[in-house]
Amino acid sequence: FMCHHSLPSLLGPILSEMPSERLDLKRIAKPVAWALCCCLLVYLLLNTVVALRFKPEQIEDVITLNFQNFRAHEVSVFLELFPVCTLGASFPIIACTLRNNLQTLILLSKGSTAQQGGAGKAAGAWRFVEKVVMPLVVLILPLMVAYVTQNVEMLVSITGSYGGCAIEFIIPTLLVMAARKKIAGYAQSGEVSGMMLQSKFSMGVLSKPFVVYLILGWSALCLILVTINNMEKLDK
């Protein structure tokens, strides 16, 4: 889940450069879907091999660490360094996304006077926050977590389970529900053509109303199972 939430930041410039008459999400959805499918196949392969080879009590929290004693030393080193490579490659994108989100929250809460060219001091203060404070906050937070704990299992449990479920399923689903409600209001008022939205942004079965509730139900089930598993670990 470490990269998918950055897709809007990556696709935004592409969509903004496309002429309105050629705007079609299907042209972008195909390569993105292929990339995600390839990642899914790699993860399924690794997890299936580990599940068939090791006993449950022998499986490491980080799945690639199970290949430390793999006969092919080059493959073993590559798999051990794989999390480092993925984190190193995705961290700049995640950091930019977090900075943009923090800036958006500040603008929504404080107003965008400085951003829109208000008073000179206010604009200068905002530029300082944008260029210095925000990047420092984004960099300092993960460093603090790294210094405070080395318990990988706890970090994976919190970020990968609860945080990952919220980022991947719950928050996007709620945003989709709110966006559809707002677009429906625009269509009823005649500000936006409903036919135009349907033709340019239709995503097949994902556009059906029941899908959002199905995803929310699946998310709730996942959180319940993860919580039960964590409680069992604490009892041991």
mmCIF file of C-alpha atoms in Angstrom:
data_model
loop_
_atom_site.group_PDB
_atom_site.id
_atom_site.type_symbol
_atom_site.label_atom_id
_atom_site.label_comp_id
_atom_site.label_asym_id
_atom_site.label_seq_id
_atom_site.Cartn_x
_atom_site.Cartn_y
_atom_site.Cartn_z
ATOM 1 C CA PHE A 1 0.000 0.000 0.000
ATOM 2 C CA MET A 2 3.071 2.216 0.091
ATOM 3 C CA CYS A 3 2.746 3.698 -3.389
ATOM 4 C CA HIS A 4 -0.852 3.516 -4.538
ATOM 5 C CA HIS A 5 -1.950 6.543 -2.499
ATOM 6 C CA SER A 6 0.558 8.634 -4.457
ATOM 7 C CA LEU A 7 -1.121 7.853 -7.776
ATOM 8 C CA PRO A 8 -3.146 11.104 -7.751
ATOM 9 C CA SER A 9 0.085 13.118 -7.418
ATOM 10 C CA LEU A 10 1.664 11.131 -10.244
ATOM 11 C CA LEU A 11 -1.349 11.145 -12.552
ATOM 12 C CA GLY A 12 -2.368 14.740 -11.854
ATOM 13 C CA PRO A 13 0.268 16.327 -14.118
ATOM 14 C CA ILE A 14 -0.504 13.789 -16.858
ATOM 15 C CA LEU A 15 -4.235 14.479 -16.744
ATOM 16 C CA SER A 16 -3.689 18.242 -16.654
ATOM 17 C CA GLU A 17 -1.638 18.090 -19.864
ATOM 18 C CA MET A 18 -4.210 16.015 -21.753
ATOM 19 C CA PRO A 19 -6.729 17.931 -23.895
ATOM 20 C CA SER A 20 -10.250 17.780 -22.490
ATOM 21 C CA GLU A 21 -11.558 16.001 -25.593
ATOM 22 C CA ARG A 22 -8.988 13.205 -25.122
ATOM 23 C CA LEU A 23 -9.406 12.883 -21.358
ATOM 24 C CA ASP A 24 -9.994 9.184 -20.736
ATOM 25 C CA LEU A 25 -8.981 7.366 -17.560
ATOM 26 C CA LYS A 26 -8.994 4.016 -19.355
ATOM 27 C CA ARG A 27 -5.822 4.987 -21.228
ATOM 28 C CA ILE A 28 -4.017 5.452 -17.919
ATOM 29 C CA ALA A 29 -5.782 2.696 -15.986
ATOM 30 C CA LYS A 30 -4.381 -0.072 -18.201
ATOM 31 C CA PRO A 31 -0.622 0.477 -17.572
ATOM 32 C CA VAL A 32 -1.270 1.170 -13.883
ATOM 33 C CA ALA A 33 -3.321 -2.039 -13.597
ATOM 34 C CA TRP A 34 -0.559 -4.051 -15.299
ATOM 35 C CA ALA A 35 2.049 -2.676 -12.878
ATOM 36 C CA LEU A 36 -0.094 -3.488 -9.845
ATOM 37 C CA CYS A 37 -0.837 -6.995 -11.176
ATOM 38 C CA CYS A 38 2.883 -7.677 -11.611
ATOM 39 C CA CYS A 39 3.512 -6.582 -8.021
ATOM 40 C CA LEU A 40 0.666 -8.797 -6.824
ATOM 41 C CA LEU A 41 2.114 -11.835 -8.626
ATOM 42 C CA VAL A 42 5.551 -11.268 -7.058
ATOM 43 C CA TYR A 43 4.072 -11.021 -3.564
ATOM 44 C CA LEU A 44 1.894 -14.085 -4.084
ATOM 45 C CA LEU A 45 4.917 -16.052 -5.294
ATOM 46 C CA LEU A 46 7.039 -15.090 -2.283
ATOM 47 C CA ASN A 47 4.290 -15.782 0.248
ATOM 48 C CA THR A 48 3.330 -19.109 -1.351
ATOM 49 C CA VAL A 49 6.937 -20.332 -1.343
ATOM 50 C CA VAL A 50 7.379 -19.363 2.314
ATOM 51 C CA ALA A 51 4.045 -20.921 3.346
ATOM 52 C CA LEU A 52 4.955 -24.227 1.672
ATOM 53 C CA ARG A 53 8.577 -24.318 2.853
ATOM 54 C CA PHE A 54 8.473 -23.194 6.502
ATOM 55 C CA LYS A 55 6.450 -24.053 9.567
ATOM 56 C CA PRO A 56 4.264 -21.261 11.007
ATOM 57 C CA GLU A 57 6.578 -20.670 13.973
ATOM 58 C CA GLN A 58 9.602 -20.363 11.639
ATOM 59 C CA ILE A 59 8.174 -17.639 9.406
ATOM 60 C CA GLU A 60 9.762 -14.220 9.929
ATOM 61 C CA ASP A 61 7.683 -11.049 10.268
ATOM 62 C CA VAL A 62 9.341 -9.563 7.184
ATOM 63 C CA ILE A 63 8.716 -12.208 4.546
ATOM 64 C CA THR A 64 11.977 -11.689 2.623
ATOM 65 C CA LEU A 65 14.060 -12.502 5.744
ATOM 66 C CA ASN A 66 13.026 -16.144 5.327
ATOM 67 C CA PHE A 67 15.442 -16.361 2.388
ATOM 68 C CA GLN A 68 18.568 -15.537 4.423
ATOM 69 C CA ASN A 69 19.975 -19.057 4.010
ATOM 70 C CA PHE A 70 18.908 -19.519 0.402
ATOM 71 C CA ARG A 71 21.457 -21.550 -1.585
ATOM 72 C CA ALA A 72 21.763 -18.989 -4.361
ATOM 73 C CA HIS A 73 23.594 -16.265 -2.439
ATOM 74 C CA GLU A 74 22.876 -13.532 -5.003
ATOM 75 C CA VAL A 75 19.134 -14.222 -4.836
ATOM 76 C CA SER A 76 19.288 -14.269 -1.025
ATOM 77 C CA VAL A 77 21.027 -10.875 -0.889
ATOM 78 C CA PHE A 78 18.588 -9.393 -3.401
ATOM 79 C CA LEU A 79 15.538 -10.582 -1.458
ATOM 80 C CA GLU A 80 16.973 -9.367 1.854
ATOM 81 C CA LEU A 81 17.655 -5.934 0.371
ATOM 82 C CA PHE A 82 14.305 -5.805 -1.433
ATOM 83 C CA PRO A 83 12.493 -3.926 1.397
ATOM 84 C CA VAL A 84 15.371 -1.450 1.544
ATOM 85 C CA CYS A 85 15.160 -0.861 -2.211
ATOM 86 C CA THR A 86 11.389 -0.419 -2.191
ATOM 87 C CA LEU A 87 11.473 1.928 0.789
ATOM 88 C CA GLY A 88 14.326 3.918 -0.704
ATOM 89 C CA ALA A 89 12.505 4.229 -4.027
ATOM 90 C CA SER A 90 9.080 5.042 -2.596
ATOM 91 C CA PHE A 91 10.118 7.289 0.308
ATOM 92 C CA PRO A 92 10.541 10.453 -1.833
ATOM 93 C CA ILE A 93 7.073 9.940 -3.333
ATOM 94 C CA ILE A 94 5.517 9.243 0.068
ATOM 95 C CA ALA A 95 7.306 12.247 1.589
ATOM 96 C CA CYS A 96 6.016 14.545 -1.168
ATOM 97 C CA THR A 97 2.498 13.162 -0.718
ATOM 98 C CA LEU A 98 2.601 13.719 3.051
ATOM 99 C CA ARG A 99 3.936 17.262 2.580
ATOM 100 C CA ASN A 100 1.191 18.071 0.065
ATOM 101 C CA ASN A 101 -1.473 16.636 2.375
ATOM 102 C CA LEU A 102 -0.198 18.680 5.330
ATOM 103 C CA GLN A 103 -0.170 21.828 3.210
ATOM 104 C CA THR A 104 -3.714 21.143 2.061
ATOM 105 C CA LEU A 105 -4.902 20.638 5.647
ATOM 106 C CA ILE A 106 -3.305 23.916 6.715
ATOM 107 C CA LEU A 107 -4.863 25.774 3.795
ATOM 108 C CA LEU A 108 -8.275 24.312 4.575
ATOM 109 C CA SER A 109 -8.051 25.207 8.263
ATOM 110 C CA LYS A 110 -6.335 28.605 8.032
ATOM 111 C CA GLY A 111 -7.538 29.775 4.649
ATOM 112 C CA SER A 112 -5.401 30.391 1.573
ATOM 113 C CA THR A 113 -4.663 34.119 1.999
ATOM 114 C CA ALA A 114 -0.899 33.665 1.864
ATOM 115 C CA GLN A 115 -1.148 31.210 -0.998
ATOM 116 C CA GLN A 116 -3.286 33.614 -3.022
ATOM 117 C CA GLY A 117 -0.876 36.490 -2.594
ATOM 118 C CA GLY A 118 -2.070 38.221 0.551
ATOM 119 C CA ALA A 119 0.042 40.499 2.706
ATOM 120 C CA GLY A 120 3.780 40.391 2.124
ATOM 121 C CA LYS A 121 4.631 39.096 5.594
ATOM 122 C CA ALA A 122 1.926 36.439 5.431
ATOM 123 C CA ALA A 123 3.102 35.302 1.986
ATOM 124 C CA GLY A 124 6.716 35.196 3.165
ATOM 125 C CA ALA A 125 5.775 33.203 6.273
ATOM 126 C CA TRP A 126 3.815 30.750 4.158
ATOM 127 C CA ARG A 127 6.764 30.256 1.776
ATOM 128 C CA PHE A 128 9.003 29.538 4.777
ATOM 129 C CA VAL A 129 6.528 26.968 6.083
ATOM 130 C CA GLU A 130 6.147 25.414 2.631
ATOM 131 C CA LYS A 131 9.853 25.251 1.763
ATOM 132 C CA VAL A 132 11.440 24.598 5.185
ATOM 133 C CA VAL A 133 9.023 23.556 7.925
ATOM 134 C CA MET A 134 6.978 21.007 5.970
ATOM 135 C CA PRO A 135 9.970 19.073 4.571
ATOM 136 C CA LEU A 136 11.572 18.996 8.043
ATOM 137 C CA VAL A 137 8.388 17.625 9.611
ATOM 138 C CA VAL A 138 8.164 14.943 6.928
ATOM 139 C CA LEU A 139 11.796 13.897 7.482
ATOM 140 C CA ILE A 140 11.856 14.098 11.276
ATOM 141 C CA LEU A 141 8.742 11.951 11.903
ATOM 142 C CA PRO A 142 10.152 8.680 10.431
ATOM 143 C CA LEU A 143 13.548 9.332 12.033
ATOM 144 C CA MET A 144 11.893 9.644 15.444
ATOM 145 C CA VAL A 145 10.043 6.367 14.953
ATOM 146 C CA ALA A 146 13.279 4.651 13.870
ATOM 147 C CA TYR A 147 15.106 5.863 16.988
ATOM 148 C CA VAL A 148 12.282 5.025 19.394
ATOM 149 C CA THR A 149 11.693 1.388 18.414
ATOM 150 C CA GLN A 150 13.234 -1.456 16.456
ATOM 151 C CA ASN A 151 10.235 -3.750 16.915
ATOM 152 C CA VAL A 152 9.467 -4.528 13.294
ATOM 153 C CA GLU A 153 6.502 -6.730 14.201
ATOM 154 C CA MET A 154 4.787 -3.888 16.055
ATOM 155 C CA LEU A 155 5.421 -1.413 13.230
ATOM 156 C CA VAL A 156 4.151 -3.831 10.607
ATOM 157 C CA SER A 157 1.106 -4.626 12.731
ATOM 158 C CA ILE A 158 0.126 -0.982 13.190
ATOM 159 C CA THR A 159 1.087 0.556 9.850
ATOM 160 C CA GLY A 160 0.457 -2.446 7.625
ATOM 161 C CA SER A 161 -2.793 -3.556 9.234
ATOM 162 C CA TYR A 162 -4.684 -0.579 10.642
ATOM 163 C CA GLY A 163 -2.981 2.220 8.726
ATOM 164 C CA GLY A 164 -2.830 0.228 5.507
ATOM 165 C CA CYS A 165 -6.488 -0.731 5.667
ATOM 166 C CA ALA A 166 -7.491 2.873 6.310
ATOM 167 C CA ILE A 167 -5.342 4.262 3.493
ATOM 168 C CA GLU A 168 -6.173 1.586 0.931
ATOM 169 C CA PHE A 169 -9.855 0.957 1.566
ATOM 170 C CA ILE A 170 -11.681 3.053 4.151
ATOM 171 C CA ILE A 171 -10.554 6.605 3.315
ATOM 172 C CA PRO A 172 -10.755 6.192 -0.506
ATOM 173 C CA THR A 173 -14.198 4.607 -0.199
ATOM 174 C CA LEU A 174 -15.507 7.445 1.969
ATOM 175 C CA LEU A 175 -14.027 9.973 -0.460
ATOM 176 C CA VAL A 176 -15.726 8.219 -3.369
ATOM 177 C CA MET A 177 -19.074 8.282 -1.554
ATOM 178 C CA ALA A 178 -18.695 11.996 -0.795
ATOM 179 C CA ALA A 179 -17.552 12.775 -4.361
ATOM 180 C CA ARG A 180 -20.456 10.875 -5.920
ATOM 181 C CA LYS A 181 -22.895 12.722 -3.699
ATOM 182 C CA LYS A 182 -21.395 16.065 -4.694
ATOM 183 C CA ILE A 183 -21.313 15.201 -8.401
ATOM 184 C CA ALA A 184 -24.928 14.054 -8.234
ATOM 185 C CA GLY A 185 -25.807 17.456 -6.803
ATOM 186 C CA TYR A 186 -23.963 19.199 -9.627
ATOM 187 C CA ALA A 187 -25.722 17.038 -12.213
ATOM 188 C CA GLN A 188 -29.144 17.814 -10.731
ATOM 189 C CA SER A 189 -28.434 21.539 -10.725
ATOM 190 C CA GLY A 190 -27.281 21.392 -14.339
ATOM 191 C CA GLU A 191 -23.750 22.646 -13.596
ATOM 192 C CA VAL A 192 -22.173 19.445 -14.958
ATOM 193 C CA SER A 193 -23.475 17.069 -17.579
ATOM 194 C CA GLY A 194 -24.147 13.679 -16.021
ATOM 195 C CA MET A 195 -23.717 11.996 -19.393
ATOM 196 C CA MET A 196 -20.261 13.566 -19.793
ATOM 197 C CA LEU A 197 -19.147 12.316 -16.368
ATOM 198 C CA GLN A 198 -20.475 8.849 -17.078
ATOM 199 C CA SER A 199 -18.705 8.613 -20.447
ATOM 200 C CA LYS A 200 -15.319 9.952 -19.315
ATOM 201 C CA PHE A 201 -14.989 8.597 -15.815
ATOM 202 C CA SER A 202 -16.940 5.340 -15.856
ATOM 203 C CA MET A 203 -14.946 2.527 -14.220
ATOM 204 C CA GLY A 204 -17.207 -0.431 -14.962
ATOM 205 C CA VAL A 205 -18.268 -2.495 -11.968
ATOM 206 C CA LEU A 206 -16.398 -0.129 -9.623
ATOM 207 C CA SER A 207 -18.968 2.552 -10.410
ATOM 208 C CA LYS A 208 -21.802 0.442 -8.970
ATOM 209 C CA PRO A 209 -23.176 1.721 -5.628
ATOM 210 C CA PHE A 210 -22.912 -1.663 -3.874
ATOM 211 C CA VAL A 211 -19.138 -1.827 -4.404
ATOM 212 C CA VAL A 212 -18.356 0.907 -1.868
ATOM 213 C CA TYR A 213 -20.385 -0.853 0.808
ATOM 214 C CA LEU A 214 -18.753 -4.164 -0.083
ATOM 215 C CA ILE A 215 -15.301 -2.605 0.373
ATOM 216 C CA LEU A 216 -16.282 -1.062 3.717
ATOM 217 C CA GLY A 217 -17.619 -4.426 4.912
ATOM 218 C CA TRP A 218 -14.451 -6.184 3.798
ATOM 219 C CA SER A 219 -12.347 -3.557 5.605
ATOM 220 C CA ALA A 220 -14.297 -4.019 8.829
ATOM 221 C CA LEU A 221 -13.864 -7.796 8.618
ATOM 222 C CA CYS A 222 -10.107 -7.425 8.044
ATOM 223 C CA LEU A 223 -9.711 -5.089 11.014
ATOM 224 C CA ILE A 224 -11.641 -7.479 13.254
ATOM 225 C CA LEU A 225 -9.477 -10.447 12.239
ATOM 226 C CA VAL A 226 -6.257 -8.465 12.675
ATOM 227 C CA THR A 227 -7.349 -7.252 16.106
ATOM 228 C CA ILE A 228 -8.171 -10.822 17.197
ATOM 229 C CA ASN A 229 -4.770 -11.988 15.949
ATOM 230 C CA ASN A 230 -2.960 -9.199 17.835
ATOM 231 C CA MET A 231 -4.867 -9.969 21.026
ATOM 232 C CA GLU A 232 -3.902 -13.648 20.751
ATOM 233 C CA LYS A 233 -0.252 -12.635 20.383
ATOM 234 C CA LEU A 234 -0.492 -10.474 23.498
ATOM 235 C CA ASP A 235 -2.001 -13.364 25.484
ATOM 236 C CA LYS A 236 0.982 -15.537 24.579
#
